[in-house]
XYZ file of C-alpha atoms in Angstrom:
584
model
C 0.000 0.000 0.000
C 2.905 2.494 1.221
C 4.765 2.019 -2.580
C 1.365 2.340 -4.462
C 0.378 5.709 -2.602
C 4.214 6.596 -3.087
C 3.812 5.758 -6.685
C 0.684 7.731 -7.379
C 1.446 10.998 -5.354
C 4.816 10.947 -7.644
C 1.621 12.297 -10.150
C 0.945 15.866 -7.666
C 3.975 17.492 -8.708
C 2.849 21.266 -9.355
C -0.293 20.936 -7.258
C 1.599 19.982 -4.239
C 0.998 23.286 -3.054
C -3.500 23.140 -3.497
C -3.093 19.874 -2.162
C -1.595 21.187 1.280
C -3.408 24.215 1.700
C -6.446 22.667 1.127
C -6.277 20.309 4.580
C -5.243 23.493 6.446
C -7.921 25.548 5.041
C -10.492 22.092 6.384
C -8.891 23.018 9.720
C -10.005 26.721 10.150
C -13.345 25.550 8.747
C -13.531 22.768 11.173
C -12.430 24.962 14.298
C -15.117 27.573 13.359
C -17.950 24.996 13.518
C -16.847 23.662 16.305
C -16.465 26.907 18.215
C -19.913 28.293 17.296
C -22.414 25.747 19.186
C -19.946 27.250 21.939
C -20.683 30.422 21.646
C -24.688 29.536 21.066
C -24.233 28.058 24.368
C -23.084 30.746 25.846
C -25.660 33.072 24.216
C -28.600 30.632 25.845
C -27.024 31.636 29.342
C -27.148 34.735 28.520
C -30.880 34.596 27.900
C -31.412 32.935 30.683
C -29.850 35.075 33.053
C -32.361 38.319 31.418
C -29.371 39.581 29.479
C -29.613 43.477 28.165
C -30.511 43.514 24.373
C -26.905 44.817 23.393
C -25.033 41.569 24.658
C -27.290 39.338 22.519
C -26.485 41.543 19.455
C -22.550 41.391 20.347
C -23.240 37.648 20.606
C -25.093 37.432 17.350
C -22.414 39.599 15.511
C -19.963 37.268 16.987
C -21.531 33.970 15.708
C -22.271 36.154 12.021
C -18.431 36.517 11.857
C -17.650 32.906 12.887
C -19.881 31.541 9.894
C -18.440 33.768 7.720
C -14.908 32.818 8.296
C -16.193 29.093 8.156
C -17.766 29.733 4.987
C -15.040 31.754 3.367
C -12.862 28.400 4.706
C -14.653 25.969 3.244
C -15.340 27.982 -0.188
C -11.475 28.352 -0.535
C -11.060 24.767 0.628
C -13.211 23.549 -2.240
C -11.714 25.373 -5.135
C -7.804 24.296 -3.741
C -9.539 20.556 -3.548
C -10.847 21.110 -7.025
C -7.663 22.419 -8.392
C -5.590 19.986 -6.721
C -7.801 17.062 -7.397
C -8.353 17.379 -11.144
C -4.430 18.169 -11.832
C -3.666 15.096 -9.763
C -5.900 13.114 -12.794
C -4.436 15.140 -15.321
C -1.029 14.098 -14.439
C -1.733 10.950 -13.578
C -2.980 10.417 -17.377
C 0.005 12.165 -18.634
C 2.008 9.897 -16.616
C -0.137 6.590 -18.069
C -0.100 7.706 -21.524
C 3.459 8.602 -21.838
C 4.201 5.137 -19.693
C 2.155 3.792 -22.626
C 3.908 5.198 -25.509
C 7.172 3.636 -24.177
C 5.809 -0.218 -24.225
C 6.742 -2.552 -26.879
C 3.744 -4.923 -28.343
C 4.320 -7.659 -25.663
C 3.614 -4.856 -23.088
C 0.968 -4.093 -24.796
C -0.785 -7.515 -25.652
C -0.212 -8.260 -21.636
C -2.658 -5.723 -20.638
C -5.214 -4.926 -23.679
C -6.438 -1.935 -25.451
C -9.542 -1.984 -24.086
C -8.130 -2.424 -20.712
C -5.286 0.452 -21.061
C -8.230 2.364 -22.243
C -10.734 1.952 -18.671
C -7.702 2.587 -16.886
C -6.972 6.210 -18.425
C -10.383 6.687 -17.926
C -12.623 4.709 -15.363
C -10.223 3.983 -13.167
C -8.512 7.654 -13.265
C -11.778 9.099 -12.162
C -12.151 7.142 -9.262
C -8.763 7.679 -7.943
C -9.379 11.587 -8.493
C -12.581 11.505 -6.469
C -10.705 9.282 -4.139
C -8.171 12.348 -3.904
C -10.713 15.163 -3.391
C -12.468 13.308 -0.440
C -8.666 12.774 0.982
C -7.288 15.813 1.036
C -10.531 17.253 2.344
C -13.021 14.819 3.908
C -10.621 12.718 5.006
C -9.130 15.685 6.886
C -12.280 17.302 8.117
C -14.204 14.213 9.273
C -11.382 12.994 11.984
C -10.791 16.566 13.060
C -14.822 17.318 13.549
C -14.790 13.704 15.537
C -11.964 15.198 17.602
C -12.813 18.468 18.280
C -16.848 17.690 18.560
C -15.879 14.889 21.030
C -13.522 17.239 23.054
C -16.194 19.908 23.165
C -18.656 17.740 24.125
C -16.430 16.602 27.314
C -16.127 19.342 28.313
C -20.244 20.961 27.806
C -21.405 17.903 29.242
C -18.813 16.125 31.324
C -19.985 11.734 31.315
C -22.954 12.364 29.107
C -20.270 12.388 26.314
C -19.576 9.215 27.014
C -22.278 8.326 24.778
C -20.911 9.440 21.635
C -18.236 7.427 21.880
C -19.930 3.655 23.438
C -21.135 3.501 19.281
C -17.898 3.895 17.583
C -16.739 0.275 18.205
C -20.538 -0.542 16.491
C -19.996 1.510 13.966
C -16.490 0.173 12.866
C -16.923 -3.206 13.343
C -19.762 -2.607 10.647
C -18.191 -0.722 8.601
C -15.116 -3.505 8.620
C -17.568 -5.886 7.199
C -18.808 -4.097 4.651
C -15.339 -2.813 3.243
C -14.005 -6.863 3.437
C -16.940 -8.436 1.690
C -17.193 -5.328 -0.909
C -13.191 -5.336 -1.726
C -13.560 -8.601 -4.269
C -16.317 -7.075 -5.837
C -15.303 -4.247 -6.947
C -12.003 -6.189 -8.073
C -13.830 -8.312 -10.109
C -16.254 -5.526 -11.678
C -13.134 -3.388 -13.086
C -12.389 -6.887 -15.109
C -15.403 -7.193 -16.691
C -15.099 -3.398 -17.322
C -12.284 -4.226 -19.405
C -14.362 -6.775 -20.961
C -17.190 -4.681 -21.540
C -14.971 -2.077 -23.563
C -13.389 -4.628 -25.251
C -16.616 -5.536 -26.898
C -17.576 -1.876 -27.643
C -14.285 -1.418 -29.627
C -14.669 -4.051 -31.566
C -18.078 -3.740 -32.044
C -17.059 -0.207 -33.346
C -14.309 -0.480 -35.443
C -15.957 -3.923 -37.626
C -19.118 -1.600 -37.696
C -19.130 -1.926 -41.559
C -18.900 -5.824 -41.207
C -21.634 -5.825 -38.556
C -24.311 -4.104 -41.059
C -23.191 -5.897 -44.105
C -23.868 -9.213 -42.589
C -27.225 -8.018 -40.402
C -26.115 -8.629 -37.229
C -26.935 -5.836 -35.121
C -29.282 -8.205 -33.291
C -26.763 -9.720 -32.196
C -24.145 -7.705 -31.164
C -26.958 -5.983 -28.900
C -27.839 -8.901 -27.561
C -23.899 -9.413 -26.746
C -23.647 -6.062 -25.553
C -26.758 -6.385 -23.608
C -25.218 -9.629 -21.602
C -22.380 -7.673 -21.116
C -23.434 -4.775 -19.190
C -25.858 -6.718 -17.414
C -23.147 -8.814 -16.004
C -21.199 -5.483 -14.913
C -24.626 -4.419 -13.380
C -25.148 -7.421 -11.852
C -21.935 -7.423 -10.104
C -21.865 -3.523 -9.098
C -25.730 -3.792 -7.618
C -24.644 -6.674 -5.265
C -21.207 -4.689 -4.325
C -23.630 -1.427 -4.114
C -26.292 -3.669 -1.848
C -23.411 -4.238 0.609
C -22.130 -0.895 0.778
C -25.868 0.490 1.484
C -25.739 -1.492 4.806
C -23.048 0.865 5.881
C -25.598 4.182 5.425
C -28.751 2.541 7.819
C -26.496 1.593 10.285
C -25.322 4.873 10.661
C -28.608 6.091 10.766
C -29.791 3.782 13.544
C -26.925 4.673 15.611
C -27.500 8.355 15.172
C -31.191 8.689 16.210
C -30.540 5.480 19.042
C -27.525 7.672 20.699
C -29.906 11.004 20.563
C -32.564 9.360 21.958
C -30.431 8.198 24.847
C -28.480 11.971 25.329
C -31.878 13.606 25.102
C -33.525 11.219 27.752
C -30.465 11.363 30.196
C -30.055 14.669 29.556
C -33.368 16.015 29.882
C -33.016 14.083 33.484
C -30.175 15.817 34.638
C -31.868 19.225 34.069
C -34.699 17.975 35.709
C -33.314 16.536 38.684
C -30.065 18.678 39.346
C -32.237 21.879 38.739
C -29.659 22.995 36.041
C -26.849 22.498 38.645
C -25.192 19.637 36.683
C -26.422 20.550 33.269
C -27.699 23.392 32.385
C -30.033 24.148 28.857
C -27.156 26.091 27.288
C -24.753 23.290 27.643
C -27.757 20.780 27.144
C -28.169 22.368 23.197
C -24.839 22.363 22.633
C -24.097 18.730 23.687
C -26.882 17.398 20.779
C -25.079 20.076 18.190
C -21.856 18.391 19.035
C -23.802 14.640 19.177
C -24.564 15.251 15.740
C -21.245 17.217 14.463
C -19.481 13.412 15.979
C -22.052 10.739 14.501
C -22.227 12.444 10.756
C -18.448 12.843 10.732
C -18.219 8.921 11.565
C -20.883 9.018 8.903
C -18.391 10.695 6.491
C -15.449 8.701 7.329
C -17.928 5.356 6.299
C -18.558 7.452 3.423
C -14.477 7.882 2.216
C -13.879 4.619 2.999
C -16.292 3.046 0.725
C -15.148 5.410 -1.980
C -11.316 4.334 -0.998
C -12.525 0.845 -0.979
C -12.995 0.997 -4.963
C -10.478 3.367 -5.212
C -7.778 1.403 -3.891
C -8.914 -1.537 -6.848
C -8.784 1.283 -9.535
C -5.308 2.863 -7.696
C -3.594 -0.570 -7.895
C -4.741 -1.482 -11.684
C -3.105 2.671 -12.727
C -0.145 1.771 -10.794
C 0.414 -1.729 -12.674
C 0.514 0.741 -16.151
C 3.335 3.109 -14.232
C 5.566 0.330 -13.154
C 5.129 -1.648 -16.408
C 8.773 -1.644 -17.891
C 8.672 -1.985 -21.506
C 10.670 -5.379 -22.528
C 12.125 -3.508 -24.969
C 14.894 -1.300 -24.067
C 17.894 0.654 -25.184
C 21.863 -0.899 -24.189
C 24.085 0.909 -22.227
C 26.193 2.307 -25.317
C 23.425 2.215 -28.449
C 24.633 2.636 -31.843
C 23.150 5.743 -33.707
C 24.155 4.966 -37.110
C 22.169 1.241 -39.728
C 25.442 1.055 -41.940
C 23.281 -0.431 -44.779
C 20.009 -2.265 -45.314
C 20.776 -5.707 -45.126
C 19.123 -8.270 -43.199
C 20.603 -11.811 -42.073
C 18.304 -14.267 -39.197
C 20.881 -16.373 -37.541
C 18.808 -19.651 -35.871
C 16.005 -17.656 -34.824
C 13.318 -18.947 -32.712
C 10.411 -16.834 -31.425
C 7.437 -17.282 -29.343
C 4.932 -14.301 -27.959
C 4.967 -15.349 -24.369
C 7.133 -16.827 -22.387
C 4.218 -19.192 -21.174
C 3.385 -19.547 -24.695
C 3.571 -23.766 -25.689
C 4.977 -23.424 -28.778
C 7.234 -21.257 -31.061
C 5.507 -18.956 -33.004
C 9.184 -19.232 -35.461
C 11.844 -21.687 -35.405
C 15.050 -22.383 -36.795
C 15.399 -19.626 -38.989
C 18.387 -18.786 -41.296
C 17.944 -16.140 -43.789
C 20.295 -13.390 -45.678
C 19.094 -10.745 -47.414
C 21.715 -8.129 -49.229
C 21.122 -4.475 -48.659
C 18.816 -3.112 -51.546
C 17.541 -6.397 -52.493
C 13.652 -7.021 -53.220
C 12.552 -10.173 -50.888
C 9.026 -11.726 -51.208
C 7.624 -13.585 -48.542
C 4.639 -16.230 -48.813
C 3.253 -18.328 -47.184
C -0.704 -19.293 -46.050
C -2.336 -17.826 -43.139
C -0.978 -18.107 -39.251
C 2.411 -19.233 -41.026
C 4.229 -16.545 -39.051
C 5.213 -13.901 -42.310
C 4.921 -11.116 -40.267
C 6.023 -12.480 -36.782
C 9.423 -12.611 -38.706
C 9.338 -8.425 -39.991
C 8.397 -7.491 -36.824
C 11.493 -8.500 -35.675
C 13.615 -6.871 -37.958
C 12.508 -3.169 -36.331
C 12.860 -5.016 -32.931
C 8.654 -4.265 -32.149
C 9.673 -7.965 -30.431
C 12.378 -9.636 -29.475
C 13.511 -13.129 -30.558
C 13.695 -15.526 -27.854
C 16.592 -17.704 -29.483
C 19.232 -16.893 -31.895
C 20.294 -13.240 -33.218
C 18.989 -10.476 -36.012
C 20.969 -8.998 -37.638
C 21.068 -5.310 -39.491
C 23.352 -3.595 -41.443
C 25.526 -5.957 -40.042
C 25.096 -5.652 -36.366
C 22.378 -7.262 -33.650
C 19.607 -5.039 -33.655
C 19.884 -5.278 -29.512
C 22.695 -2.902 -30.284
C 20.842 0.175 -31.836
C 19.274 2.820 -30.019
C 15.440 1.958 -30.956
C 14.418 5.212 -32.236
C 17.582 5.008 -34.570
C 16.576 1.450 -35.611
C 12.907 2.045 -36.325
C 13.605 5.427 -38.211
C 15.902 3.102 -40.541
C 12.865 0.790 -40.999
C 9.783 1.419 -42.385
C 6.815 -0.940 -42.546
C 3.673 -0.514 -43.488
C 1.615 -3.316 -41.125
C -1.426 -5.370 -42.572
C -3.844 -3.324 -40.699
C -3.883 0.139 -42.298
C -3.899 3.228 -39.828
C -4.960 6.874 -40.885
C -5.625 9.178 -37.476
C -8.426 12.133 -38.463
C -6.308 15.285 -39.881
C -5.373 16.399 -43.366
C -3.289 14.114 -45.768
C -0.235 16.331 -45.432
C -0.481 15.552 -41.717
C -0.579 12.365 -41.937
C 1.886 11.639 -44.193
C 4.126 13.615 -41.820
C 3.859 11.095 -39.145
C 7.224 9.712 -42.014
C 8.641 12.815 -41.750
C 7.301 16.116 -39.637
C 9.829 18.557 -41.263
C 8.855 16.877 -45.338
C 8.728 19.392 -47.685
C 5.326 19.723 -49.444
C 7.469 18.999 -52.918
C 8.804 15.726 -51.114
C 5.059 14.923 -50.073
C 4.267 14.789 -53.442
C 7.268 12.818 -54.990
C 6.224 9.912 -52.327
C 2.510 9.756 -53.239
C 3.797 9.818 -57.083
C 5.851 6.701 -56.047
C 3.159 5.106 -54.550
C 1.156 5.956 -57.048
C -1.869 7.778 -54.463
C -0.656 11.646 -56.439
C -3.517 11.051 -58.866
C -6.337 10.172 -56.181
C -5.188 13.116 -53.720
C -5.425 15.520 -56.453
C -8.522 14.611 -57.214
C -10.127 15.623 -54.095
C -11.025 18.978 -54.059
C -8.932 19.818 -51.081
C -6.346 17.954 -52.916
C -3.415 16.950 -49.868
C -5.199 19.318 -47.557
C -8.332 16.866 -47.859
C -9.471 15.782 -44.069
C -9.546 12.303 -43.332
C -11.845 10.915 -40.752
C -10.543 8.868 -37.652
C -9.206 5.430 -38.856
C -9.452 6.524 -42.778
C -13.208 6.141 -42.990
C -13.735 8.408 -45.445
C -10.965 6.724 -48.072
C -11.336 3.281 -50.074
C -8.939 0.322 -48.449
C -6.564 1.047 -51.413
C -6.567 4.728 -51.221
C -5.688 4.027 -47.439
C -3.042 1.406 -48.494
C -1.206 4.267 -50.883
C -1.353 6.665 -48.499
C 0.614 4.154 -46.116
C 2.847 3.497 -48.323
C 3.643 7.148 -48.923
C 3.722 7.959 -45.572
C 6.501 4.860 -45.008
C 8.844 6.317 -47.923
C 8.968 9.947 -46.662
C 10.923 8.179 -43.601
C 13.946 7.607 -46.229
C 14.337 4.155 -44.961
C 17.289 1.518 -45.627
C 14.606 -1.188 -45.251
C 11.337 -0.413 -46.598
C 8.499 -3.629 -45.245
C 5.534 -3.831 -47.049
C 3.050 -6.787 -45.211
C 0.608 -7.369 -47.517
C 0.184 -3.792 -48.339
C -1.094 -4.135 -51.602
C -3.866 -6.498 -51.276
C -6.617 -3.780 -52.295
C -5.137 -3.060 -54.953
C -5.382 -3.536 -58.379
C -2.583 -5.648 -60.254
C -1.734 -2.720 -62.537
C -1.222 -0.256 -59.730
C 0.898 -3.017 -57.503
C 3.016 -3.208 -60.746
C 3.794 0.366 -61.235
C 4.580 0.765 -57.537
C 7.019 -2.030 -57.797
C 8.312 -0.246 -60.784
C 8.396 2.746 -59.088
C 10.710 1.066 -55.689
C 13.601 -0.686 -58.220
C 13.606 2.736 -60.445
C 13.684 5.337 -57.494
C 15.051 3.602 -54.083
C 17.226 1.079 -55.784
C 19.337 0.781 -52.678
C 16.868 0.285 -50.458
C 15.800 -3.388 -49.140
C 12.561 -4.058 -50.225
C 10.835 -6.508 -48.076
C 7.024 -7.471 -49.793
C 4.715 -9.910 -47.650
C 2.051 -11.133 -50.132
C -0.642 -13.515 -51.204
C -0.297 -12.679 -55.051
C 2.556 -14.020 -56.728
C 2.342 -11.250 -59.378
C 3.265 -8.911 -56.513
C 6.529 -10.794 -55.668
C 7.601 -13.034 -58.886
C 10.350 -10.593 -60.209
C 11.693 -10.299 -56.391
C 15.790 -11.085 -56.407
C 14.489 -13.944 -53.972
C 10.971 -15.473 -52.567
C 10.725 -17.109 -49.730
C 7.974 -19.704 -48.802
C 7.153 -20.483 -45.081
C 4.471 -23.067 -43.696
C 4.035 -23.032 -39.703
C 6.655 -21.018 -38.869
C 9.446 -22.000 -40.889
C 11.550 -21.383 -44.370
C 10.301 -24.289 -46.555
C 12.220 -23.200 -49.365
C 14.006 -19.702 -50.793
C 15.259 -18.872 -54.471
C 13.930 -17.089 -57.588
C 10.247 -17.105 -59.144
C 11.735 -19.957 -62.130
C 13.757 -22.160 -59.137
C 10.988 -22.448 -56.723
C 8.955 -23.081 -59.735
C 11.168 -25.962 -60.687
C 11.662 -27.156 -56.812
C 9.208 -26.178 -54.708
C 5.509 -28.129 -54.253
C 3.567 -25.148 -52.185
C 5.100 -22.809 -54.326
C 3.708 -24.922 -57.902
C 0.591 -25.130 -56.267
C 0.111 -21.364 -55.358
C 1.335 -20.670 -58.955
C -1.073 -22.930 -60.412
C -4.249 -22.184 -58.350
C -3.571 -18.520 -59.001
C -2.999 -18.948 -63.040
C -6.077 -21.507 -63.565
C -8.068 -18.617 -61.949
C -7.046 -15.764 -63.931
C -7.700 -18.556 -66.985
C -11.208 -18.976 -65.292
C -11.676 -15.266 -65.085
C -10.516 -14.632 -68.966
C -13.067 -17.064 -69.911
């Protein structure tokens, strides 16, 4: 517990200041209230005793002033909280994101984007509320106990003793409540995670959902969903409720029992042992004590799921990416070439089986490589190794003739482009996203990427032309306009190695051909790295490879693997007999 809260108030940093005054400023509020039932008692005397008209006005100026101090208090107290609170989240989602930004894909596959995403938000908000009732609840309800309870001591002498016989009651209660409500909660933010993870992929395969008419049932998915997060948060809820009743009963049970013996004592001592002034006073007090008890139930129900939400931000902070720099990084990829020396590879270290194995390949710098193979045959487990997004679990990388362990990762990756299978535009203009290649391209350089991959002609069709917006994810673009744009956006980075995974699928065989033209006629020296299910898109590569479950079957040229190779004669053939079947 000490390391998380030392963790997490590591996110305060310029609010240090609101947080601190804001406790102190809870202080003069709490003194003030506490001093005016006081004073009121001291006014009833007054009364009593047929005071002149003047004191009663000094007294009521008096108690105007008090209230106005305890108001200005609080009113300062909750703008510091405020402050305090809410830059406490915003740092703490600064801190998360940037955390974020530094994981590699294992990191990332370990926790889930949908779970990443409740913690930056779910879980962040009830951490800052958490905050706000600490650095003010938390501080006024145990100082109202203690002052009210000292007060009443010494207004009513034994009586007081009252207020305090329920406290054991009320914590053993509220010890029950917080142990059987603690799993809960726990097990609620999981299905949280869940319950985003189906909303994001509902989402983003919206298209897919309406084409095949199943909104029916992704409702009815969603549906089960939130009803098993509701399910779980009303019985967590129904436990925590106990806590509010049995405050209540112990309230109006302990008043009953001051008023009755109090009342008596008047009665009987004639005022002597307890007199009315004191006697009003002792029930403000009574009540100042049992709602503060009230309020500390209340903050530690709220730190209850707090502390769930607290533990699941601090696994993001102290998640160290598995991916990290060596002591003395190189700055400089000599060349593009690429040579796998026994490499094995497998996604977890729990996983069963190798996701690669045994694999020996060299690839000369500004060579064209194709890779095929069917699907789950690892293609691009092996280029995501080459810009070290993983690393191998046996054997060694090489590029440009060193270990890629050795580079400094943002020198490696800038070396390396690839453009993945799954296409990514983020919403902004073309120009800025093709500058995610290169922020400082020149719009002339812009231009001379899109001509080679042949998206020039699309863009300046648009009637924005490269200032066009494009919607979040590239809605608003066909899958081979995205594709183009991709690929433009990978050349502006100047790369040794240029990785293409499959990044040509949508589209057409002419345009594939003329931006393989366009690679061996502009960026001859750069390595050329195509991942494909056509062969048209890799059969004048200077050498295909085929892998099958993780392995190099076979590697040579279009007309050896042709001559050798069975997988390779039957893609060839499958793919011929149905461009026959299409001519016909």
């Amino acid at each position: 517990m000490f390391s998380m809260l030392k963790k997490l108030s590591g996110s305060v940093r310029e609010y240090k200041k609101a947080s601190i005054l804001t406790p102190f400023l809870m202080i003069g509020e709490v003194v003030m209230e506490c001093l005016i039932p006081f004073v009121i008692a001291e006014l009833v005397n007054q009364i009593k005793a047929e005071c002149e008209f003047p004191v009663i006005l000094r007294y009521g100026l008096v108690l105007l002033v008090m209230a106005c101090i305890s108001l200005m208090f609080g009113a300062l107290a909750g703008v510091t909280g405020s402050k305090a609170s809410c830059g406490f989240a915003k740092n703490l989602r600064h801190d998360m994101y940037y955390r974020i930004q530094e994981y590699s894909f294992e990191n990332i596959d370990r926790f889930s984007a949908s779970s990443l995403v409740t913690r930056l938000t779910t879980d962040v908000a009830n951490v800052q509320m958490a905050y706000m009732m600490l650095i003010r609840i938390a501080i006024r309800s145990p100082l109202m106990f203690v002052f009210a309870i000292i007060m009443s001591f010494i207004m009513g002498g034994r009586l007081a003793l009252m207020f305090v016989v329920v406290v054991p009651i009320l914590g053993f209660g509220l010890a029950v409540v917080v142990k059987k409500a603690m799993p809960m909660f726990r097990r609620v933010f999981r299905k949280y995670d869940n319950l985003n993870s189906s909303i994001q992929e509902n989402v983003k395969g919206m298209r897919v959902v309406k084409s095949y008419v199943r909104e029916e049932y992704e409702k009815g998915k969603f549906e089960k969903a939130a009803e098993d997060v509701c399910k779980d948060f009303t019985k967590a809820e129904r436990i925590v409720a106990f806590n509010s009743p049995l405050m209540q009963f112990c309230l109006y049970i302990d008043m009953i029992a001051v008023l009755s013996f109090g009342s008596y004592l008047i009665i009987t001592s004639q005022g002597l042992a307890l007199d009315v002034g004191q006697f009003s006073a002792m029930l403000t007090y009574g009540f100042m004590i049992l709602s503060s008890l009230m309020m500390l139930s209340m903050i530690f129900v709220m730190l209850t799921m707090a502390s769930e939400s607290a533990e699941r931000i601090v696994e993001v902070l102290e998640e160290n990416s598995t991916l990290t720099n060596p002591e003395q990084p190189v700055y400089e990829v000599k060349d593009g070439s690429v040579r796998f020396e026994n490499v094995s590879f497998k996604y977890s270290q729990k996983a069963e089986r190798f996701a690669l194995s045994d694999i020996n390949l060299q690839i000369a710098s500004g060579e064209t490589i194709g890779i095929l193979g069917g699907t789950g045959s690892s293609k691009t487990s092996l280029i995501q190794l080459i810009s070290r997004l993983y690393d191998v679990t046996e054997g060694t990388v090489f590029v440009g003739g060193r270990d890629v362990k050795e580079y400094d990762l943002e020198t490696l990756r800038n070396q390396v482009a690839v453009v993945l299978q799954k296409n990514v535009l983020f919403s902004g203009t073309i120009k800025e996203n093709l500058r995610w290649g290169n922020p400082d391209a020149t719009d002339e350089e812009i231009k001379e990427a899109c001509r080679l991959a042949q998206a020039d002609e699309f863009i300046s069709s648009f009637p924005d032309g490269y200032d066009t917006y494009i919607e979040q994810g590239g809605a608003n673009v066909s899958g081979g306009q995205k594709q183009r744009l991709c690929i433009a956006r990978a050349l502006l980075k100047k790369p040794k190695i240029l990785i293409l995974d499959d990044s040509t699928s949508a589209v057409d065989t002419r345009t594939d051909a003329l931006i393989r033209k366009a690679f061996r006629e502009f960026i001859p020296e750069t390595t050329k790295i195509i991942i494909a299910q056509r062969l048209s898109s890799v059969q004048d590569a200077d050498k295909i490879v085929v892998m099958d479950k993780g392995r190099i079957l076979a590697a040579g040229t279009h007309e050896e693997l042709l001559a050798t190779n069975e997988i390779y004669q039957e893609v060839y053939t499958s793919q011929n007999k149905g461009g026959d079947d299409d001519a016909e």
